[in-house]
GROMACS .gro file of C-alpha atoms in nm:
model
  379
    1UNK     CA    1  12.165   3.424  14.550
    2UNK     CA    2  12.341   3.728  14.587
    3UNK     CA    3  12.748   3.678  14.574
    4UNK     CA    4  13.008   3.917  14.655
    5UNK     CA    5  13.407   3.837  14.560
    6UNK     CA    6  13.678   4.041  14.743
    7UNK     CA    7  13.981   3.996  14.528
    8UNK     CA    8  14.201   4.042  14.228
    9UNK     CA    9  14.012   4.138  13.950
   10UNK     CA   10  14.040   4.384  13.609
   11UNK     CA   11  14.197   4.572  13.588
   12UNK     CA   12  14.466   4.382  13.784
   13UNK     CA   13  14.657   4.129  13.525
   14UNK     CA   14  14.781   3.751  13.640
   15UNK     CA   15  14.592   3.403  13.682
   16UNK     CA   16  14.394   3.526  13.992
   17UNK     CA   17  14.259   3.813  13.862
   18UNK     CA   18  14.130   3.595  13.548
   19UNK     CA   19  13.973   3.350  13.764
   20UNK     CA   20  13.825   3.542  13.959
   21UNK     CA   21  13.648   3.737  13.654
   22UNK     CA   22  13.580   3.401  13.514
   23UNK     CA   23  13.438   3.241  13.858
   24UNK     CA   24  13.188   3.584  13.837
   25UNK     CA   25  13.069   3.473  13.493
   26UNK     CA   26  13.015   3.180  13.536
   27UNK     CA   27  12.830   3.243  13.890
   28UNK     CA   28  12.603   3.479  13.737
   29UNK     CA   29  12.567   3.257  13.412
   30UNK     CA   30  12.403   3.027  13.668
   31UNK     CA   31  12.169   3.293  13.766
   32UNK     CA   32  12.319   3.474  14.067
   33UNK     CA   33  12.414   3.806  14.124
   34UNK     CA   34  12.777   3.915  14.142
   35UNK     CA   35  12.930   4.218  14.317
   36UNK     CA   36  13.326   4.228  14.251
   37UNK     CA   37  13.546   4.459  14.512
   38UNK     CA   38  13.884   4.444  14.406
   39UNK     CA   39  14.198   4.647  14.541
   40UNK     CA   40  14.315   5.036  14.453
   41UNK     CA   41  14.639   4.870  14.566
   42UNK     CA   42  14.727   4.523  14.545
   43UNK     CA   43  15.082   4.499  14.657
   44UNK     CA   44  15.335   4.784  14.726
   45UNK     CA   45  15.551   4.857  14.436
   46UNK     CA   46  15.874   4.777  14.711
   47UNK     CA   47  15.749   4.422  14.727
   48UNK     CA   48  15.580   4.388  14.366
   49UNK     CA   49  15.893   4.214  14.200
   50UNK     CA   50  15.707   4.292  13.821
   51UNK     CA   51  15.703   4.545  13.555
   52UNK     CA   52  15.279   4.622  13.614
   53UNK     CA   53  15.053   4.504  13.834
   54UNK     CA   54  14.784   4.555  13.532
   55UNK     CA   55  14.636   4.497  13.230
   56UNK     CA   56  14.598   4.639  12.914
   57UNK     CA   57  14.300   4.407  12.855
   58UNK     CA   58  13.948   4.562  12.845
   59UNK     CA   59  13.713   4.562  13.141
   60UNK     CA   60  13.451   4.220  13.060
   61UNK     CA   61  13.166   4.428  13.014
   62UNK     CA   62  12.882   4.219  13.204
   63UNK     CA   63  13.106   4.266  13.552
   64UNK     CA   64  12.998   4.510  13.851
   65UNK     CA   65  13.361   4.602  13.981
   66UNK     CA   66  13.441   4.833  14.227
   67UNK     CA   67  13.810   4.939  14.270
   68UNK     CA   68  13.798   4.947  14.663
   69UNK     CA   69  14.062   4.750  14.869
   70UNK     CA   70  14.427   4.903  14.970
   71UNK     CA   71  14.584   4.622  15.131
   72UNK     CA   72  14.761   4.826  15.336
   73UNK     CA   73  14.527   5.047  15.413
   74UNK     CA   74  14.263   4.946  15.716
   75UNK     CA   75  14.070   5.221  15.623
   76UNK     CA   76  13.943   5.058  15.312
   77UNK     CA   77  13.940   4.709  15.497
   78UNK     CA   78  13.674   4.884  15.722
   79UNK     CA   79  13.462   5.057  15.448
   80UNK     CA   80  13.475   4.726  15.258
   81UNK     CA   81  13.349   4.597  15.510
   82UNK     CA   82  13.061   4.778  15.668
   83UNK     CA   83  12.937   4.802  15.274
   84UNK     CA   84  12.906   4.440  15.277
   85UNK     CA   85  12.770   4.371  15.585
   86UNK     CA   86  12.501   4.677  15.484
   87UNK     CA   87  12.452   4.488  15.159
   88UNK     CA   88  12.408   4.128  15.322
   89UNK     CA   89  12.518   3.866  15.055
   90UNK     CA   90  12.452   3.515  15.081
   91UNK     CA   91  12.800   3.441  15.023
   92UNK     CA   92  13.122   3.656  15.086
   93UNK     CA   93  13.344   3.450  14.810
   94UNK     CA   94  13.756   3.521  14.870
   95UNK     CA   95  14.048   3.348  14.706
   96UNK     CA   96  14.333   3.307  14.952
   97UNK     CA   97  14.700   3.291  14.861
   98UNK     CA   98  14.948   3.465  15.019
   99UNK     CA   99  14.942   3.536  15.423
  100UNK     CA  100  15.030   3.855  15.344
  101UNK     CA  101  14.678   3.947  15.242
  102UNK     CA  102  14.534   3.768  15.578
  103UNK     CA  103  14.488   4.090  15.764
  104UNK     CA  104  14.315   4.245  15.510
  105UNK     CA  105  14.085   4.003  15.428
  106UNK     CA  106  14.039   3.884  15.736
  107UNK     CA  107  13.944   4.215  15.846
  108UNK     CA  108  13.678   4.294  15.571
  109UNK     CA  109  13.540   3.924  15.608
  110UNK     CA  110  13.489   3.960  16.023
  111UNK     CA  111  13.320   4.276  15.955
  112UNK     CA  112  13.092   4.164  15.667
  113UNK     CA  113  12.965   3.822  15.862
  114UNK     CA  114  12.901   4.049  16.188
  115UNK     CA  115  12.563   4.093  16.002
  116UNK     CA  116  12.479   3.716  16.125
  117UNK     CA  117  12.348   3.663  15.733
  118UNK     CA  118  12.649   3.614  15.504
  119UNK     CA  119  12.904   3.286  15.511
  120UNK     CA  120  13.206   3.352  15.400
  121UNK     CA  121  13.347   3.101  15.196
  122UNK     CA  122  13.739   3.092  15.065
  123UNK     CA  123  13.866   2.926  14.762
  124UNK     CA  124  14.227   2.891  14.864
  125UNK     CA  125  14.556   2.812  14.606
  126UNK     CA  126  14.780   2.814  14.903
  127UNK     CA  127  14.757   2.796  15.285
  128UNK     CA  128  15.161   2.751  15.365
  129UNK     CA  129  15.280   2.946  15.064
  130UNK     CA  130  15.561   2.823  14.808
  131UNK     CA  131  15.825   3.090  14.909
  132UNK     CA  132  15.769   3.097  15.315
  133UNK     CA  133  15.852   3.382  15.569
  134UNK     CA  134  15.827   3.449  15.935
  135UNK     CA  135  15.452   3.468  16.069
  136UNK     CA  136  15.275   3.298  15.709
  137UNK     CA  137  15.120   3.084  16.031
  138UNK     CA  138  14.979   3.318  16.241
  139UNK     CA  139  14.876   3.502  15.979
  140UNK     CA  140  14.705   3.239  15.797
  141UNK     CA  141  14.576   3.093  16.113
  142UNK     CA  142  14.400   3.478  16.107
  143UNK     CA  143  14.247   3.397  15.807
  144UNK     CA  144  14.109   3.062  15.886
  145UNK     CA  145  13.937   3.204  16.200
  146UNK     CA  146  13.782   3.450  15.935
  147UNK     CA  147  13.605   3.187  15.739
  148UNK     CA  148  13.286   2.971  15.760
  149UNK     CA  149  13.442   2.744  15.520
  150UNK     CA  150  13.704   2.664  15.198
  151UNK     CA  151  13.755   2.521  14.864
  152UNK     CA  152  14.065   2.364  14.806
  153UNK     CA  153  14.234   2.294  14.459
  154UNK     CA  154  14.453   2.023  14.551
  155UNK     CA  155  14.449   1.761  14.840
  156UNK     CA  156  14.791   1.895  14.980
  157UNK     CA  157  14.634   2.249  15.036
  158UNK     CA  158  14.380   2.038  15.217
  159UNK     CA  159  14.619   1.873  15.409
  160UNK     CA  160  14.791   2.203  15.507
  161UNK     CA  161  14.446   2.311  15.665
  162UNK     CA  162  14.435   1.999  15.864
  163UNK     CA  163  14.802   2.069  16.031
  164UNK     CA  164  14.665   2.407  16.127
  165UNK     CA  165  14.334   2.251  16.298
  166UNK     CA  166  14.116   2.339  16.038
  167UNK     CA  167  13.750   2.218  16.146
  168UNK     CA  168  13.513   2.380  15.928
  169UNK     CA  169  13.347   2.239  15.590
  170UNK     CA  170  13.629   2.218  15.331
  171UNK     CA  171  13.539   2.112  14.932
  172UNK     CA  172  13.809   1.985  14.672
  173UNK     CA  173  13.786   2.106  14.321
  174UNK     CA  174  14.049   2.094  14.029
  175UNK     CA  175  14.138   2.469  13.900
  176UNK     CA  176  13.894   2.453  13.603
  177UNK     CA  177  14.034   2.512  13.240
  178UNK     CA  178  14.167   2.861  13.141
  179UNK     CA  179  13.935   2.970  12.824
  180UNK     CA  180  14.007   3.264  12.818
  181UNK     CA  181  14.269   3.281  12.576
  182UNK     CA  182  14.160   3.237  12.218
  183UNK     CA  183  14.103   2.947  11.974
  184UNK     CA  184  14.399   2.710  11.895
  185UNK     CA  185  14.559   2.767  11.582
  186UNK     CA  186  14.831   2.535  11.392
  187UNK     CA  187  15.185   2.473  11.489
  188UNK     CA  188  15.333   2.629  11.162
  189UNK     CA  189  15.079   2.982  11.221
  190UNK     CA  190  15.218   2.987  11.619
  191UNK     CA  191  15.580   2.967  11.494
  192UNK     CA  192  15.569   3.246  11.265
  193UNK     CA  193  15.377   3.508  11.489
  194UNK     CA  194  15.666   3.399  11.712
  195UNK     CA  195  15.912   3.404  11.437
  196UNK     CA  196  16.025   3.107  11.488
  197UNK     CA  197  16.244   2.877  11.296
  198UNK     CA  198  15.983   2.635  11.139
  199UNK     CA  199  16.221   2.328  11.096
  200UNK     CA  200  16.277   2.346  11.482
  201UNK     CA  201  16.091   2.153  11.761
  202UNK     CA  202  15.994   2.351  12.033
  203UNK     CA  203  15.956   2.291  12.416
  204UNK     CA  204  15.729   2.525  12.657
  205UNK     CA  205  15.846   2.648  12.992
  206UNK     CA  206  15.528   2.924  13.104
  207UNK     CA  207  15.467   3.183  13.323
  208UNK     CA  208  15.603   3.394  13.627
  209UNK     CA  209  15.979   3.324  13.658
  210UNK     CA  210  16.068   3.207  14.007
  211UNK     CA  211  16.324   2.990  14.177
  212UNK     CA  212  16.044   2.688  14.291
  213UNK     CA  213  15.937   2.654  13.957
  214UNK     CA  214  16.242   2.442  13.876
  215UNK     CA  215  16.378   2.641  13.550
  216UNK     CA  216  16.726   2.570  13.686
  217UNK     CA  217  16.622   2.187  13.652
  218UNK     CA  218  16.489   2.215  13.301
  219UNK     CA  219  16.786   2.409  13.164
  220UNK     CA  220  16.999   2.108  13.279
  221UNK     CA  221  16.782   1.862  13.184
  222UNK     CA  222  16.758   2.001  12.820
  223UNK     CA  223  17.220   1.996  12.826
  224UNK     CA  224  17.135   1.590  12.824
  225UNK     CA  225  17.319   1.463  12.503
  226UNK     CA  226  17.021   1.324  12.415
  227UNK     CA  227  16.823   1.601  12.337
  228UNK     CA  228  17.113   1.799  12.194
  229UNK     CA  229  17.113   1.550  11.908
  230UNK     CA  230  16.773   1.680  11.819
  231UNK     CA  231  16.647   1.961  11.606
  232UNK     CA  232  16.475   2.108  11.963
  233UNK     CA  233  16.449   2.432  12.154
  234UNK     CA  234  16.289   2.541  12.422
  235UNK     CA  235  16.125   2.874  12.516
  236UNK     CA  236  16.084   3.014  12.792
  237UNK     CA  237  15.811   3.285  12.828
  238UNK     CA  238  15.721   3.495  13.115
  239UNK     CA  239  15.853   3.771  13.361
  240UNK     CA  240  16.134   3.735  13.565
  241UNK     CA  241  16.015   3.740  13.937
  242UNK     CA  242  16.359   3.606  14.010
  243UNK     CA  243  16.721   3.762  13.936
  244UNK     CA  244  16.754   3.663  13.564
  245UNK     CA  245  17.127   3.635  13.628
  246UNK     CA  246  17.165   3.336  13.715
  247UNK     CA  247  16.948   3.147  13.440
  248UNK     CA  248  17.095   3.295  13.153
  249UNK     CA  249  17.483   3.266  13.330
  250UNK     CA  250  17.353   2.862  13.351
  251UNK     CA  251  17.257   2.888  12.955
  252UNK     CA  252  17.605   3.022  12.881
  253UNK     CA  253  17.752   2.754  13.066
  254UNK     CA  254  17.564   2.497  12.956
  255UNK     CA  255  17.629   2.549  12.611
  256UNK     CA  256  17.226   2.658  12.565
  257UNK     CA  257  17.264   2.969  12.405
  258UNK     CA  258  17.143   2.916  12.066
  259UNK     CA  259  16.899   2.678  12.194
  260UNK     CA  260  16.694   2.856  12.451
  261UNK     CA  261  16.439   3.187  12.367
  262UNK     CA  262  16.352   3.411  12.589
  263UNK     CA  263  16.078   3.614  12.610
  264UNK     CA  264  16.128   3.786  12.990
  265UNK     CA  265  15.787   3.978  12.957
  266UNK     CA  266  15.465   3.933  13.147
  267UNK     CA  267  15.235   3.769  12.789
  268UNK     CA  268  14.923   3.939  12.760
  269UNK     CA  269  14.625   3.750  12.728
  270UNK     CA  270  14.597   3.719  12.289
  271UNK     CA  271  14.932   3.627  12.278
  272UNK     CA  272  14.926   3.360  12.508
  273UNK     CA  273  14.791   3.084  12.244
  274UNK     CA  274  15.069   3.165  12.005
  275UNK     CA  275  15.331   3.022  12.254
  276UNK     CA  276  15.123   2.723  12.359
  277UNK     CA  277  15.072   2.630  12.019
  278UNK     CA  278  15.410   2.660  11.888
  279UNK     CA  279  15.479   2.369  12.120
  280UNK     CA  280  15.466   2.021  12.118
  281UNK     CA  281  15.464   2.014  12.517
  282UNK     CA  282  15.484   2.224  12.797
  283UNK     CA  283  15.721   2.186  13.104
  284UNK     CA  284  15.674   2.239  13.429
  285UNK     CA  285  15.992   2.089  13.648
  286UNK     CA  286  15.852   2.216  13.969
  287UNK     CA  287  16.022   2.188  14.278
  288UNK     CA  288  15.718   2.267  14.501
  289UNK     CA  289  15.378   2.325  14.472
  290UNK     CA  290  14.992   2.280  14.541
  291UNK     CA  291  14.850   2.346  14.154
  292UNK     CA  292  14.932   2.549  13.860
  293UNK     CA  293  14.696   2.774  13.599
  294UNK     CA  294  15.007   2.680  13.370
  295UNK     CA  295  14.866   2.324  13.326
  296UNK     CA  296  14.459   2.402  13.303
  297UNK     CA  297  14.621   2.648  13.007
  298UNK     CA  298  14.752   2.351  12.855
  299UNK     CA  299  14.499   2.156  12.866
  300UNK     CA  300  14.264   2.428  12.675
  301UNK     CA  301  14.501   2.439  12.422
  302UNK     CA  302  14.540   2.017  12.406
  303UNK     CA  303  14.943   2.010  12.470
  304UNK     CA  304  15.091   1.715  12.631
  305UNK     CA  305  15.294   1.817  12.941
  306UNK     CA  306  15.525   1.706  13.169
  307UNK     CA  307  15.512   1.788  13.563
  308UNK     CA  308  15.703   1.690  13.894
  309UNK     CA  309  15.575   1.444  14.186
  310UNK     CA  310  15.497   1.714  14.397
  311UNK     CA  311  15.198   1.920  14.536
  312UNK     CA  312  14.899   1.881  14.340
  313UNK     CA  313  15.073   1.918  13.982
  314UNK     CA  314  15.042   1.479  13.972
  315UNK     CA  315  14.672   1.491  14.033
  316UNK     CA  316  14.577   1.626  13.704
  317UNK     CA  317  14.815   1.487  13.445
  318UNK     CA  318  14.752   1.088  13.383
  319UNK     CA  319  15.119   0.969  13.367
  320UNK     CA  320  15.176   0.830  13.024
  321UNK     CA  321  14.858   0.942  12.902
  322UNK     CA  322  14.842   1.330  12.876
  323UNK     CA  323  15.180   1.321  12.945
  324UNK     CA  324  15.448   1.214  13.249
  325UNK     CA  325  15.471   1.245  13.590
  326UNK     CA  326  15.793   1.232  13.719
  327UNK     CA  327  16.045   1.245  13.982
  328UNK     CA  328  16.177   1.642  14.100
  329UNK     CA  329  16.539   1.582  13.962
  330UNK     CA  330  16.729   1.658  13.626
  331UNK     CA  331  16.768   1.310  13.524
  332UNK     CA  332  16.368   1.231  13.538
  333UNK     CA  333  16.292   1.539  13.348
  334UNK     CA  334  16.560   1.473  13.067
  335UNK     CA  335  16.473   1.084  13.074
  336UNK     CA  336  16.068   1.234  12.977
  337UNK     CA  337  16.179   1.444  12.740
  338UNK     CA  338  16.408   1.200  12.577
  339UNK     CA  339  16.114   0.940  12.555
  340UNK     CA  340  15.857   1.193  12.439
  341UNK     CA  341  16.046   1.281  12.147
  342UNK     CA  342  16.188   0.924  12.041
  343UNK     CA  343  15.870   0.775  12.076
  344UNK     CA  344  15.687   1.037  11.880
  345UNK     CA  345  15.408   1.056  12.144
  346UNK     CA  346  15.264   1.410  12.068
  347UNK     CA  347  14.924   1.335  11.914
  348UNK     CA  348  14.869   1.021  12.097
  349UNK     CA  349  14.877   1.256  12.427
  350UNK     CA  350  14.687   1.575  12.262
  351UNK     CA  351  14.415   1.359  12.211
  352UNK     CA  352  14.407   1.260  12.545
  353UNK     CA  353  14.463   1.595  12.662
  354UNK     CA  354  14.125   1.674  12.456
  355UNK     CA  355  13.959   1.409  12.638
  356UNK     CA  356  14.054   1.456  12.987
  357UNK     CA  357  14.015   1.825  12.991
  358UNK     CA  358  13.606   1.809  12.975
  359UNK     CA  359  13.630   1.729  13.389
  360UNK     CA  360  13.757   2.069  13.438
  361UNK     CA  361  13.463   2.296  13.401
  362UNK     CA  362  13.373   2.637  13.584
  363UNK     CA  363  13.025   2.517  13.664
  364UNK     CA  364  13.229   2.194  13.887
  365UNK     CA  365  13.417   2.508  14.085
  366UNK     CA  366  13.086   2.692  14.131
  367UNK     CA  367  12.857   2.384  14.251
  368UNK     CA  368  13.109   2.363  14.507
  369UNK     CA  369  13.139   2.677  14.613
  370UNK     CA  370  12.759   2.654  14.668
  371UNK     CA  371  12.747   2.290  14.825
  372UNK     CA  372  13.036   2.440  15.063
  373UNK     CA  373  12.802   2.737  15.141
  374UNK     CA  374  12.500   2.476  15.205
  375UNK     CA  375  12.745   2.338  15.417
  376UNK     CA  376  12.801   2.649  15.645
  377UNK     CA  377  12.447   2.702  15.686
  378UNK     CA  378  12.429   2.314  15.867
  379UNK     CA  379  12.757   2.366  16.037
   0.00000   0.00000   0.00000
């Protein structure tokens, strides 16, 4: 079949963007042709909260990209558009997040399916998003109305369609694994790219700073006697898409300073392994959310981690077995920890970890993108 994806892609940087360029391979791995559009502007610098919105990274060579889409410009929404509906794809493939991008898309998808040929099907990470604002439902309501049907990567995103009156065909598939960052290397290598201290433990917090991701929690959680005792610290790598202030005013408070690293930089993609592997688990003390790349990173590199009881984060990680599920408050999280290390349950849950991972493949995401586009055509 003949697949176009309207989305972040290279040379934008972030976990959408790599998806999205791993979704293409894998798509055309299975024999299908893949036409990329991605944006000339993604967000406007006043609302981009980061340092870049791109990569260093090379271009994957196999992938047809076009740099195309302003999102704030309808001009390009139209020309998107009309090219695609000129072009008549089977499938119109675009991953929804944000409501913010529902008038865009919504406008190139309406356009592209006026040729009465192509379905357009959304993979969505987010209907209602984490951090909400006026008009996410209208807007998102937009979108839906744009669609012929979605794939969903947890059940609550699911849900979320349902409370908006969803009726079209909707699939459920985990976010597959993230392989896309290197080989795994040992412990004692990671720490000293890292220069770390080797006779130190070391505990994981990934990725995109911001308040719902619980850091707050963690920091507190790590104060607990208990831990203190131990020859631990934790890192914390990733840019701050929240006022820094107040986390490193909570370390100083708490005591942390010698025990907490920062690293408040967005990691490019070879130097993501070194952190994961310096670890002995990775911590995600959420305090919403639907899923997280964070944990299908983890799982490629075999790490035990520990996640909140909320969203979609407890439908991947086997409590007790690849590590814990628990309860979104300090006192669960430090409890986890405290057990994790006492216990000595590392290579117990990297070998699950190993094992569990193999049900998160990209071919899983891209049968059911197709089975959801069979779907539309019976619909």
């Amino acid at each position: 079949m003949d697949i176009v994806i309207v989305g972040p892609a290279h040379p934008f940087r972030g976990g959408i963007a790599a998806n999205n360029d791993r979704l293409a391979l894998e798509l055309m791995r299975m024999g299908h042709s893949v036409k990329i559009y991605t944006f000339s502007l993604q967000y406007p610098s006043f609302l981009f909260p980061g340092k870049t919105q791109y990569t260093a990274e090379p271009k994957p060579a196999e992938l047809d990209i076009d740099i195309a889409v302003n999102s704030i410009n309808p001009l390009t929404w139209i020309n998107v558009g009309l090219k695609i509906r000129k072009r008549r794809p089977d499938i119109l493939l675009i991953r929804y997040w944000l409501p913010f991008m529902a008038p865009c898309f919504g406008s190139i998808a309406r356009i592209a399916k006026s040729n009465g040929h192509t379905k357009v099907v959304s993979v969505a990470d987010n209907i209602i998003p984490h951090e909400k604002r006026i008009g996410d439902r209208l807007l998102s309501k937009f979108w839906l109305g744009s669609t012929h049907g979605f794939v969903v990567m947890s059940h609550s995103v699911g849900k979320d369609l349902g409370t908006l009156g969803y009726k079209r065909p909707v699939g459920f598939c985990h976010h597959p694994l993230f392989d896309n960052f290197g080989r795994i290397i040992p412990k004692d290598e990671a720490k000293k790219l890292l220069n770390l201290d080797p006779s130190f433990d070391y505990m994981l917090f990934f990725g995109l700073v911001r308040d719902y991701k619980g850091l707050d929690w963690l920091l507190e959680a790590f104060a607990d006697a208990r831990l203190q005792s131990k020859k631990l610290k934790l890192l914390v790598a990733g840019e701050f898409y929240a006022d820094p202030k107040p986390y490193y005013d909570q370390v100083e408070r708490l005591g942390l300073k010698d025990k907490v690293i920062f690293y408040p930089i967005f990691i490019p993609d070879p130097e993501v392994g070194r952190y994961f592997c310096a670890a002995d688990i990775v911590v995600q003390p959420y305090k919403h959310a639907t899923q997280s790349g964070v944990t299908q990173i983890g799982y490629h590199f075999n790490k035990p981690m520990l996640v909140t009881k909320v969203g979609g984060l407890s439908e991947i990680i086997p409590d007790g077995k690849v590590g814990y599920v628990v309860e979104p408050n300090t006192p669960s999280i430090a409890d986890a920890l405290v057990d994790f290390y006492e216990r000595a349950r590392e290579t117990e849950m990297s070998d699950n970890a190993q094992k569990e991972k193999a049900k998160y493949s990209w071919s899983s995401m891209a049968n059911e993108i197709l089975r959801i586009f069979d779907e539309t055509k019976k619909a």
